[in-house]
XYZ file of C-alpha atoms in Angstrom:
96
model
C 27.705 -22.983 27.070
C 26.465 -26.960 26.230
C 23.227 -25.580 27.847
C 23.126 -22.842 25.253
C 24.124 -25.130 22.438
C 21.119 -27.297 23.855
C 18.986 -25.097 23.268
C 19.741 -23.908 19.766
C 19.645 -27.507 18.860
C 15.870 -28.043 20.410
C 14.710 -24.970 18.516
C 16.366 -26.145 15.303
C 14.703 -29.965 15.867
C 11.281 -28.077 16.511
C 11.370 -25.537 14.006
C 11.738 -28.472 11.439
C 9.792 -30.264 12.514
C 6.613 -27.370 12.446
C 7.731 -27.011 9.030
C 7.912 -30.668 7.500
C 4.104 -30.786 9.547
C 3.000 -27.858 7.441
C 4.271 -28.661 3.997
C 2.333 -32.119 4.524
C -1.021 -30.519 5.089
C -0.536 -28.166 2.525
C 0.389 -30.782 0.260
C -2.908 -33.100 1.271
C -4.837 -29.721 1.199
C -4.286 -29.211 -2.516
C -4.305 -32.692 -3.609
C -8.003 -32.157 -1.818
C -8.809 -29.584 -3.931
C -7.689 -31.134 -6.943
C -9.688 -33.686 -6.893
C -13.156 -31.436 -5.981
C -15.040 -29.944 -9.206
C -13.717 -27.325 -10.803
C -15.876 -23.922 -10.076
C -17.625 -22.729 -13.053
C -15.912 -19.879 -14.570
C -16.791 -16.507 -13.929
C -18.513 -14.696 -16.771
C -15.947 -11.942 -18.482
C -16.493 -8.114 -18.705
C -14.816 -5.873 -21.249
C -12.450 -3.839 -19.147
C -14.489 -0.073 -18.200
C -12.999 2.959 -20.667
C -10.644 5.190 -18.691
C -12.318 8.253 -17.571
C -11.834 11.536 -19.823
C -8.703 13.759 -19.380
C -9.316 16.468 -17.065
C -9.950 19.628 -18.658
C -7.185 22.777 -18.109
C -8.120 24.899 -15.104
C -9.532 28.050 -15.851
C -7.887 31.489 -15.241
C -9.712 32.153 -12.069
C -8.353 29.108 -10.769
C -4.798 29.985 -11.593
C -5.381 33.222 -9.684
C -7.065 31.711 -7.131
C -3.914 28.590 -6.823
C -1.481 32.160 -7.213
C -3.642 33.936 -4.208
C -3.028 30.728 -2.189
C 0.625 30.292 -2.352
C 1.508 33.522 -1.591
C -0.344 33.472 1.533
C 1.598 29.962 1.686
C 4.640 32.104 1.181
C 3.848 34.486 3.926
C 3.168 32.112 6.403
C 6.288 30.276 6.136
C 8.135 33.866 5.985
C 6.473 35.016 9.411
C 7.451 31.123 10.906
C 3.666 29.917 11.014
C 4.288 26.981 8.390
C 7.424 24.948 8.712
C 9.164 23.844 5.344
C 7.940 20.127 5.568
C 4.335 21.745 6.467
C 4.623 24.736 3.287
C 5.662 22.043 0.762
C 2.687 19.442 1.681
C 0.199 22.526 1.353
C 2.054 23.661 -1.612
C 1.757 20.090 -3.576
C -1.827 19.682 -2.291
C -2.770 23.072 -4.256
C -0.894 22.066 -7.160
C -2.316 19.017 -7.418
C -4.274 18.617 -10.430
């Protein structure tokens, strides 16, 4: 057991130690920096218009999302599909 305690007590020392190291080079790293020139700011852009609303499918494409999840149905009826596979298919047609 002391040997154990030992140990944990190295590995605490250490671990401190790594970290007081690296908060002093971080801190010397951005006094550094403050000092350099500042960079020269970067020109601004107006913000790009969001794109258009999509427009409503047409009624072929109902059908044609319709046609596709009844054969969705079917395949999950006959054991093809399983229900995590027919819902991932069935949200990908839906998708808009």
């Amino acid at each position: 057991m002391p040997g154990l305690l030992r140990g944990v007590a190295r590995t605490a020392v250490v671990a401190g130690t790594a970290t007081a190291v690296s908060n002093r080079v971080s801190r010397r790293q951005a006094g550094r920096w403050a000092r350099q020139e500042p960079a020269p700011a970067e020109p601004q852009y107006a913000p790009a218009p969001p794109p258009p609303p999509a427009p409503a499918p047409p009624a072929d494409d109902m059908s044609s999302k319709i046609a596709q999840l009844k054969e969705l149905g079917e395949l999950k009826e006959q054991g093809v599909l399983t229900e995590e596979e027919f819902t991932a298919q069935k949200s990908r047609i839906l998708a808009p």
